[in-house]
Short mmCIF file of C-alpha atoms in Angstrom, two decimals:
data_model
loop_
_atom_site.label_atom_id
_atom_site.label_comp_id
_atom_site.label_asym_id
_atom_site.label_seq_id
_atom_site.Cartn_x
_atom_site.Cartn_y
_atom_site.Cartn_z
CA MET T 654 0.00 0.00 0.00
CA LEU T 655 3.04 2.30 -0.15
CA ASP T 656 1.90 5.37 -2.03
CA GLU T 657 2.58 9.08 -1.78
CA ARG T 658 -1.10 9.90 -2.02
CA LEU T 659 -3.67 7.57 -0.51
CA GLU T 660 -7.40 8.21 -0.62
CA ALA T 661 -9.93 6.90 1.86
CA GLU T 662 -13.67 6.59 2.20
CA ILE T 663 -15.82 6.22 5.31
CA VAL T 664 -19.15 4.37 5.28
CA VAL T 665 -21.47 4.46 8.29
CA THR T 666 -24.45 2.13 8.44
CA GLY T 667 -27.68 2.27 10.39
CA ASP T 668 -31.25 3.45 10.01
CA GLU T 669 -30.73 5.54 13.15
CA ILE T 670 -28.12 7.55 11.24
CA THR T 671 -30.00 8.03 7.97
CA SER T 672 -33.22 8.93 9.82
CA GLY T 673 -31.42 11.65 11.76
CA GLN T 674 -32.10 10.11 15.16
CA ILE T 675 -28.37 9.85 15.93
CA LEU T 676 -25.59 12.19 14.84
CA ASP T 677 -22.73 10.55 12.95
CA THR T 678 -19.62 11.45 14.95
CA ASN T 679 -17.66 8.40 13.78
CA SER T 680 -16.95 9.85 10.34
CA GLN T 681 -15.61 13.09 11.78
CA TRP T 682 -13.31 11.29 14.22
CA LEU T 683 -12.05 8.79 11.65
CA SER T 684 -11.38 11.54 9.11
CA GLN T 685 -9.18 13.34 11.61
CA ARG T 686 -7.29 10.14 12.42
CA LEU T 687 -6.77 9.25 8.76
CA GLU T 688 -5.41 12.71 8.01
CA GLU T 689 -2.93 12.27 10.83
CA LEU T 690 -1.61 9.35 8.77
CA GLY T 691 -1.40 11.48 5.63
CA VAL T 692 -4.48 9.88 4.05
CA HIS T 693 -6.94 12.08 2.14
CA VAL T 694 -10.59 11.35 2.98
CA ARG T 695 -12.66 11.91 -0.15
CA TYR T 696 -16.08 10.52 0.71
CA HIS T 697 -18.44 10.09 3.65
CA THR T 698 -21.48 7.89 3.03
CA ALA T 699 -24.33 7.03 5.39
CA VAL T 700 -26.53 4.08 4.45
CA GLY T 701 -29.50 2.38 6.10
CA ASP T 702 -29.73 -1.22 7.29
CA ASP T 703 -30.34 -2.96 3.96
CA ILE T 704 -27.96 -5.61 2.63
CA GLU T 705 -28.32 -4.72 -1.04
CA THR T 706 -27.89 -1.01 -0.44
CA ILE T 707 -24.88 -1.42 1.85
CA ALA T 708 -23.28 -3.85 -0.60
CA GLY T 709 -23.71 -1.37 -3.43
CA VAL T 710 -22.14 1.42 -1.44
CA ILE T 711 -19.19 -0.76 -0.36
CA ARG T 712 -18.67 -2.05 -3.90
CA GLN T 713 -18.42 1.53 -5.15
CA ALA T 714 -16.13 2.55 -2.29
CA VAL T 715 -13.73 -0.36 -2.83
CA GLY T 716 -13.59 0.45 -6.52
CA ARG T 717 -12.39 4.02 -6.03
CA SER T 718 -10.58 4.27 -2.67
CA ASP T 719 -7.35 2.84 -1.27
CA ILE T 720 -8.74 2.53 2.25
CA VAL T 721 -12.40 2.00 3.19
CA VAL T 722 -13.59 2.12 6.79
CA VAL T 723 -17.10 0.88 7.55
CA THR T 724 -18.70 1.38 10.97
CA GLY T 725 -21.88 -0.16 12.35
CA GLY T 726 -23.96 -3.24 11.70
CA LEU T 727 -21.65 -5.84 13.29
CA GLY T 728 -23.99 -6.79 16.14
CA PRO T 729 -25.84 -10.10 16.66
CA THR T 730 -29.35 -8.98 15.62
CA PRO T 731 -31.12 -9.58 12.28
CA ALA T 732 -30.75 -5.84 11.54
CA ASP T 733 -26.94 -6.11 11.72
CA VAL T 734 -26.13 -6.98 8.11
CA THR T 735 -22.78 -5.28 7.43
CA ARG T 736 -20.72 -8.50 7.28
CA GLU T 737 -23.20 -10.07 4.84
CA ALA T 738 -23.12 -6.89 2.74
CA ILE T 739 -19.31 -6.83 2.66
CA ALA T 740 -19.18 -10.47 1.60
CA GLN T 741 -21.69 -9.79 -1.17
CA ALA T 742 -19.87 -6.64 -2.31
CA VAL T 743 -16.49 -8.36 -2.71
CA GLY T 744 -17.82 -11.72 -3.89
CA ARG T 745 -16.63 -13.85 -0.97
CA LYS T 746 -18.34 -16.36 1.28
CA LEU T 747 -18.84 -15.82 5.00
CA VAL T 748 -16.88 -18.35 7.02
CA LEU T 749 -16.60 -18.99 10.74
CA ASN T 750 -13.43 -17.47 12.16
CA GLU T 751 -12.31 -19.45 15.19
CA GLU T 752 -10.12 -16.63 16.53
CA ALA T 753 -13.06 -14.23 16.48
CA LEU T 754 -15.38 -16.81 18.03
CA GLU T 755 -12.95 -17.48 20.87
CA SER T 756 -12.64 -13.74 21.64
CA ILE T 757 -16.44 -13.49 21.89
CA ARG T 758 -16.56 -16.51 24.21
CA GLN T 759 -13.86 -15.02 26.42
CA LEU T 760 -15.76 -11.74 26.69
CA PHE T 761 -18.88 -13.51 27.94
CA ALA T 762 -16.75 -15.58 30.33
CA ARG T 763 -15.17 -12.44 31.80
CA ARG T 764 -18.63 -11.04 32.33
CA GLN T 765 -19.75 -14.37 33.86
CA ARG T 766 -22.60 -14.74 31.42
CA PRO T 767 -23.47 -17.57 29.00
CA MET T 768 -22.94 -16.73 25.33
CA PRO T 769 -26.24 -16.83 23.40
CA PRO T 770 -26.07 -18.87 20.18
CA ARG T 771 -26.96 -15.81 18.10
CA ASN T 772 -23.61 -14.21 18.97
CA GLU T 773 -21.82 -16.85 16.86
CA LYS T 774 -22.99 -14.80 13.90
CA GLN T 775 -20.48 -12.13 14.89
CA ALA T 776 -17.60 -14.55 14.26
CA MET T 777 -18.64 -15.02 10.61
CA LEU T 778 -16.16 -13.09 8.45
CA PRO T 779 -15.68 -12.79 4.68
CA GLU T 780 -13.27 -15.43 3.41
CA GLY T 781 -9.66 -14.24 3.74
CA ALA T 782 -10.47 -11.57 6.34
CA ARG T 783 -8.56 -11.12 9.60
CA PRO T 784 -10.48 -10.32 12.77
CA ILE T 785 -9.85 -7.13 14.75
CA ALA T 786 -10.18 -7.90 18.44
CA ASN T 787 -12.80 -5.98 20.41
CA LEU T 788 -11.85 -6.07 24.09
CA ASN T 789 -14.96 -4.21 25.26
CA GLY T 790 -17.72 -5.54 23.04
CA THR T 791 -18.97 -8.67 21.35
CA ALA T 792 -18.42 -7.46 17.76
CA PRO T 793 -14.97 -8.26 16.31
CA GLY T 794 -13.88 -6.01 13.48
CA ILE T 795 -13.00 -7.08 9.95
CA ASP T 796 -9.70 -6.48 8.13
CA LEU T 797 -9.85 -7.43 4.46
CA GLU T 798 -7.66 -6.74 1.44
CA VAL T 799 -9.52 -6.60 -1.87
CA ASP T 800 -8.11 -6.76 -5.42
CA ARG T 801 -9.62 -4.10 -7.66
CA ALA T 802 -10.35 -4.20 -11.37
CA ASP T 803 -7.69 -1.53 -12.00
CA GLY T 804 -4.97 -3.77 -10.55
CA LYS T 805 -4.70 -1.85 -7.30
CA LYS T 806 -5.63 -3.10 -3.85
CA CYS T 807 -8.11 -1.69 -1.34
CA ARG T 808 -7.77 -2.25 2.41
CA LEU T 809 -11.22 -2.50 3.99
CA PHE T 810 -11.81 -2.26 7.72
CA ALA T 811 -15.18 -2.79 9.38
CA LEU T 812 -15.58 -1.63 12.98
CA PRO T 813 -18.48 -1.45 15.46
CA GLY T 814 -20.64 1.64 15.41
CA VAL T 815 -20.30 2.17 19.17
CA PRO T 816 -17.86 5.13 19.26
CA ALA T 817 -15.91 4.00 22.33
CA GLU T 818 -15.32 0.51 20.92
CA MET T 819 -14.53 1.81 17.43
CA ARG T 820 -12.00 4.36 18.68
CA GLU T 821 -10.15 1.90 20.88
CA MET T 822 -9.93 -0.69 18.09
CA TRP T 823 -8.73 1.92 15.62
CA THR T 824 -6.10 3.37 17.96
CA HIS T 825 -4.68 0.12 19.31
CA GLN T 826 -4.98 -2.15 16.29
CA VAL T 827 -5.93 -0.60 12.97
CA VAL T 828 -3.32 2.16 13.06
CA GLY T 829 -0.56 -0.41 13.64
CA ARG T 830 -1.76 -2.51 10.72
CA LEU T 831 -1.83 0.50 8.42
CA ARG T 832 1.67 1.54 9.45
CA GLN T 833 2.91 -1.99 8.77
CA ALA T 834 1.47 -1.60 5.27
CA GLY T 835 3.46 1.60 4.74
CA VAL T 836 0.74 4.12 5.56
CA GLY T 837 1.80 7.11 7.64
CA THR T 838 5.01 8.01 5.82
CA ARG T 839 3.49 11.37 4.91
CA MET T 840 1.59 13.93 6.95
CA ILE T 841 -1.21 16.41 6.36
CA LEU T 842 -1.05 19.56 8.48
CA ARG T 843 -4.05 21.86 8.75
CA ARG T 844 -4.06 25.38 10.16
CA ARG T 845 -6.97 27.76 10.58
CA LEU T 846 -6.90 31.55 10.68
CA HIS T 847 -9.99 33.51 11.70
CA ALA T 848 -10.98 36.97 10.51
CA PHE T 849 -13.85 39.33 11.32
CA GLY T 850 -14.98 42.63 9.88
CA ALA T 851 -15.22 41.84 6.15
CA GLY T 852 -17.36 39.54 4.05
CA GLU T 853 -16.26 36.32 2.40
CA SER T 854 -16.09 37.76 -1.12
CA GLN T 855 -14.16 40.81 0.10
CA ILE T 856 -11.55 38.62 1.77
CA VAL T 857 -11.22 36.45 -1.34
CA ALA T 858 -10.55 39.64 -3.32
CA MET T 859 -7.85 40.62 -0.81
CA LEU T 860 -6.09 37.27 -1.34
CA PRO T 861 -5.86 36.98 -5.13
CA GLY T 862 -4.69 33.61 -6.37
CA LEU T 863 -4.37 32.18 -2.88
CA ILE T 864 -7.76 30.53 -2.34
CA LYS T 865 -7.76 26.98 -3.75
CA ALA T 866 -4.50 27.41 -5.64
CA ALA T 867 -3.77 24.60 -8.08
CA GLU T 868 -0.34 23.84 -6.61
CA GLY T 869 1.31 24.07 -3.21
CA PRO T 870 -0.52 24.52 0.09
CA GLN T 871 -4.29 24.53 -0.30
CA VAL T 872 -6.25 27.44 1.18
CA GLY T 873 -10.01 27.18 1.60
CA ILE T 874 -12.48 29.66 3.05
CA THR T 875 -15.68 29.28 5.07
CA ALA T 876 -18.01 31.71 6.82
CA HIS T 877 -19.96 31.13 10.03
CA GLU T 878 -21.92 33.79 11.92
CA GLY T 879 -19.76 36.59 10.56
CA THR T 880 -16.44 34.86 11.24
CA ILE T 881 -14.38 34.05 8.16
CA THR T 882 -12.08 31.05 8.52
CA LEU T 883 -9.15 30.45 6.18
CA ARG T 884 -8.15 26.78 6.17
CA ILE T 885 -4.60 25.93 5.11
CA ALA T 886 -3.73 22.32 4.24
CA VAL T 887 -0.13 21.24 3.64
CA GLU T 888 1.19 17.77 2.86
CA GLY T 889 4.77 16.64 3.43
CA PRO T 890 7.05 13.90 4.71
CA THR T 891 7.35 15.28 8.25
CA LEU T 892 5.57 17.64 10.61
CA GLU T 893 8.50 20.03 10.42
CA ALA T 894 8.34 20.09 6.61
CA CYS T 895 4.60 20.79 6.72
CA GLN T 896 5.06 23.59 9.25
CA ALA T 897 7.79 25.15 7.14
CA ALA T 898 5.57 25.06 4.05
CA ALA T 899 2.53 26.47 5.87
CA GLU T 900 4.21 29.35 7.70
CA PRO T 901 4.81 31.62 4.63
CA ILE T 902 1.14 31.23 3.69
CA VAL T 903 0.07 32.14 7.24
CA GLN T 904 2.28 35.23 7.18
CA GLN T 905 1.03 36.24 3.73
CA ILE T 906 -2.59 36.04 4.90
CA ARG T 907 -1.83 38.03 8.05
CA GLN T 908 0.03 40.67 6.06
CA LYS T 909 -2.73 41.12 3.49
CA LEU T 910 -5.66 41.03 5.93
CA GLY T 911 -4.01 42.98 8.76
CA HIS T 912 -6.24 43.57 11.78
CA LEU T 913 -9.07 41.57 10.21
CA VAL T 914 -7.28 38.45 11.47
CA PHE T 915 -7.94 37.92 15.17
CA GLY T 916 -6.87 34.36 15.95
CA GLU T 917 -5.99 30.82 14.97
CA GLU T 918 -7.39 27.33 15.50
CA ASP T 919 -10.03 27.36 18.29
CA GLU T 920 -9.55 31.01 19.29
CA GLY T 921 -12.60 33.25 19.20
CA LEU T 922 -12.87 37.03 19.42
CA GLU T 923 -13.26 36.66 23.17
CA HIS T 924 -9.82 35.04 23.38
CA ALA T 925 -8.29 37.91 21.42
CA VAL T 926 -9.90 40.48 23.74
CA ILE T 927 -8.73 38.71 26.89
CA GLN T 928 -5.20 38.38 25.51
CA LEU T 929 -5.05 42.12 24.78
CA LEU T 930 -6.39 43.02 28.22
CA ARG T 931 -3.73 40.81 29.81
CA GLN T 932 -1.00 42.41 27.70
CA ARG T 933 -2.13 45.88 28.75
CA ARG T 934 -2.78 44.85 32.36
CA GLN T 935 -6.25 46.39 32.13
CA ASN T 936 -9.70 45.17 33.01
CA LEU T 937 -13.21 45.18 31.56
CA ALA T 938 -16.91 45.05 32.41
CA VAL T 939 -19.86 44.65 30.02
CA VAL T 940 -23.49 45.77 30.12
CA GLU T 941 -25.92 44.26 27.62
CA TRP T 942 -29.50 44.58 26.56
CA GLY T 943 -29.73 43.78 22.87
CA THR T 944 -27.41 40.76 22.94
CA GLU T 945 -29.08 39.25 26.02
CA GLY T 946 -25.86 38.35 27.81
CA LEU T 947 -24.01 36.75 24.88
CA VAL T 948 -20.96 39.00 25.19
CA ASN T 949 -20.66 38.27 28.90
CA ARG T 950 -21.00 34.53 28.24
CA PHE T 951 -18.31 34.61 25.56
CA LEU T 952 -15.85 36.40 27.83
CA ALA T 953 -16.68 34.32 30.90
CA SER T 954 -15.81 31.16 28.94
CA VAL T 955 -12.11 32.15 28.72
CA PRO T 956 -10.30 30.88 31.85
CA GLU T 957 -7.39 33.25 31.32
CA GLY T 958 -9.75 36.19 31.76
CA ALA T 959 -9.85 35.97 35.56
CA GLY T 960 -8.88 39.34 36.99
CA PHE T 961 -9.16 41.08 33.61
CA TYR T 962 -12.81 40.48 32.73
CA LEU T 963 -14.64 41.42 35.93
CA GLY T 964 -18.19 40.59 34.84
CA GLY T 965 -21.13 42.74 33.95
CA LEU T 966 -24.86 43.34 33.81
CA VAL T 967 -27.67 42.05 31.61
CA VAL T 968 -30.86 44.12 31.49
CA ALA T 969 -34.11 43.49 29.65
CA ASP T 970 -36.27 46.63 30.06
CA PRO T 971 -35.98 50.37 30.77
CA SER T 972 -36.63 50.06 34.49
CA GLY T 973 -33.87 47.51 34.88
CA LEU T 974 -31.49 49.73 32.95
CA LYS T 975 -32.31 52.81 35.01
CA GLN T 976 -32.07 51.00 38.34
CA ALA T 977 -28.83 49.18 37.53
CA LEU T 978 -26.96 52.22 36.20
CA ASN T 979 -28.98 55.13 37.60
CA LEU T 980 -29.66 56.57 34.15
CA PRO T 981 -31.72 59.77 34.19
CA GLU T 982 -35.17 59.56 32.62
CA GLN T 983 -34.50 62.80 30.75
CA LEU T 984 -31.56 61.19 28.92
CA LEU T 985 -33.66 58.25 27.79
CA GLN T 986 -36.51 60.46 26.61
CA GLN T 987 -34.22 62.88 24.80
CA HIS T 988 -32.11 60.35 22.91
CA GLY T 989 -34.03 57.07 23.01
CA LEU T 990 -33.10 53.69 24.42
CA ARG T 991 -31.35 52.59 21.23
CA SER T 992 -29.19 55.66 20.74
CA ALA T 993 -25.42 55.91 20.74
CA ALA T 994 -25.66 58.69 23.34
CA VAL T 995 -27.43 56.38 25.80
CA ALA T 996 -24.93 53.62 25.02
CA GLU T 997 -22.02 55.90 25.90
CA VAL T 998 -23.60 56.86 29.23
CA MET T 999 -24.28 53.18 29.94
CA ALA T 1000 -20.59 52.43 29.38
CA ARG T 1001 -19.39 55.32 31.57
CA ARG T 1002 -21.73 54.42 34.44
CA LEU T 1003 -20.71 50.76 34.26
CA SER T 1004 -17.03 51.69 34.33
CA GLU T 1005 -17.65 53.75 37.46
CA LEU T 1006 -19.69 50.98 39.05
CA PHE T 1007 -17.09 48.26 38.44
CA GLN T 1008 -14.05 50.54 38.61
CA THR T 1009 -12.69 49.21 35.33
CA ASP T 1010 -10.38 50.56 32.65
CA TRP T 1011 -12.81 49.57 29.92
CA ALA T 1012 -16.57 49.15 29.83
CA LEU T 1013 -18.52 47.88 26.83
CA ALA T 1014 -22.22 48.70 26.39
CA VAL T 1015 -24.76 47.09 24.07
CA PRO T 1016 -28.09 48.94 24.36
CA CYS T 1017 -31.54 47.92 23.18
CA PHE T 1018 -31.71 46.91 19.50
CA PRO T 1019 -34.32 48.15 17.02
CA PRO T 1020 -37.09 45.76 15.96
CA PHE T 1021 -35.97 43.63 13.03
CA ASP T 1022 -37.92 44.31 9.84
CA PRO T 1023 -36.86 42.11 6.90
CA GLN T 1024 -39.06 44.17 4.55
CA ALA T 1025 -37.45 47.51 5.38
CA GLU T 1026 -35.83 49.28 2.43
CA LYS T 1027 -33.02 50.48 4.70
CA PRO T 1028 -32.15 48.73 7.97
CA GLU T 1029 -32.12 50.70 11.20
CA LEU T 1030 -28.87 51.23 13.05
CA ALA T 1031 -27.77 49.47 16.25
CA ALA T 1032 -25.36 51.17 18.64
CA LEU T 1033 -22.32 50.01 20.59
CA ALA T 1034 -20.25 52.05 23.03
CA LEU T 1035 -17.00 51.88 24.95
CA ALA T 1036 -15.82 53.76 27.99
CA HIS T 1037 -12.03 53.81 28.21
CA PRO T 1038 -9.31 55.71 30.07
CA GLY T 1039 -9.55 58.57 27.57
CA GLY T 1040 -13.33 58.97 27.59
CA ALA T 1041 -16.07 57.20 25.64
CA LYS T 1042 -16.63 56.18 22.04
CA SER T 1043 -19.59 54.78 20.13
CA ARG T 1044 -20.36 53.36 16.73
CA THR T 1045 -23.48 52.29 14.89
CA LEU T 1046 -24.02 49.38 12.50
CA PRO T 1047 -26.91 48.42 10.23
CA TYR T 1048 -29.13 46.01 12.10
CA ALA T 1049 -29.36 43.50 9.25
CA ALA T 1050 -28.61 39.79 8.98
CA HIS T 1051 -30.49 36.51 9.08
CA PRO T 1052 -32.81 36.70 12.12
CA ALA T 1053 -31.34 33.49 13.57
CA MET T 1054 -27.87 35.01 13.81
CA LEU T 1055 -28.51 38.69 14.54
CA LYS T 1056 -27.73 38.58 18.25
CA VAL T 1057 -24.61 36.43 17.99
CA LEU T 1058 -23.38 38.53 15.06
CA PHE T 1059 -23.74 41.73 17.06
CA ALA T 1060 -22.12 40.15 20.09
CA LYS T 1061 -19.14 39.51 17.83
CA HIS T 1062 -19.30 43.06 16.48
CA ALA T 1063 -19.18 44.31 20.07
CA LEU T 1064 -16.14 42.17 20.87
CA ASN T 1065 -14.44 43.23 17.66
CA PHE T 1066 -15.13 46.90 18.38
CA LEU T 1067 -13.38 46.46 21.72
CA ARG T 1068 -10.54 44.40 20.18
CA LEU T 1069 -9.72 47.07 17.60
CA GLU T 1070 -9.74 49.80 20.25
CA LEU T 1071 -7.40 47.78 22.44
CA LEU T 1072 -5.10 47.39 19.43
CA GLY T 1073 -5.28 51.10 18.74
CA ALA T 1074 -6.72 50.29 15.33
CA GLY T 1075 -10.25 51.64 15.82
CA SER T 1076 -11.60 53.87 13.08
#
């Protein structure tokens, strides 16, 4: 199986998967593990509990992929038909494997229970297959090499659908077998950079020729709730070689996007804010109405924020706002609850209340009207050592993401001010 570029396919079986009753986490986990071995995963397929359908999917997978991993359907019940489907797909008989049968017997003996006759079914493997021991379940796995019509070989593994059993069998047995076959001599390194403050198409325009380049490191782009993620994939013989190839691309993206980039990997805007506060040895409090506590929750989730993010207030009506921050009624009547002027006073009063260097305020938002010709503006404000500052943004986005989007806008407003890059 020695090859500089191996391609894999993952097949999950079960009506509970295809009906949406259970989320398929096996494919995600296996894809990550295969990439650690330098194997490119090209297909994920979910298929219900039908022999003919599973056999068709496996037949197609074997015909186009170097490695196929099937999970699920190895139990003792009539609905567990994966082994029969594999045998049909590759044209081999099912035969009783004594090694697999003995491992099942030993499991029942350890549990001090008699083995029901139906469990013998789990020791039936396609002719020529090797069992994969399952130390914590009754379903042995299947390891089978298949000759393809194009003269190449496919290595097929079938594992239980129970995630804990599947993961242990993969880690302690399958990986070793793949390495013995020469898999794992190359690596795939992935890095993620996150940006906020520009749209997906705008960022693509700022990185001409870089997104999905034909050669060299691959750069992809995705958008989620206003955050743009640039995904860099590099393949090489060692981790060090991959890191060396990826670093110039990372630096190029950072140089071209500037302050739009706020973090890498699992870092959110809240991590960037906390890091800047720590660097400056300053602290922060937050008062929210429109975002219903989202900003506070984001910041509170960062353990490193202790002593720098001091907490805040969440209000839901005018009386709560007035009582919490002692805002004068005249101010609210003169400028309105949603105004930038009220937001700035909210920030100043909160800074005084918490005795902080910075205070971020998110006032009441306007009602969302998808039919409006021009969206209303939503305000944000900051109190800081030099005074107070506010900004307004069009209150427009998909209704399901408005609040989280504006929570991110609030954090980004603060981040840019802490960087000294605010407009």
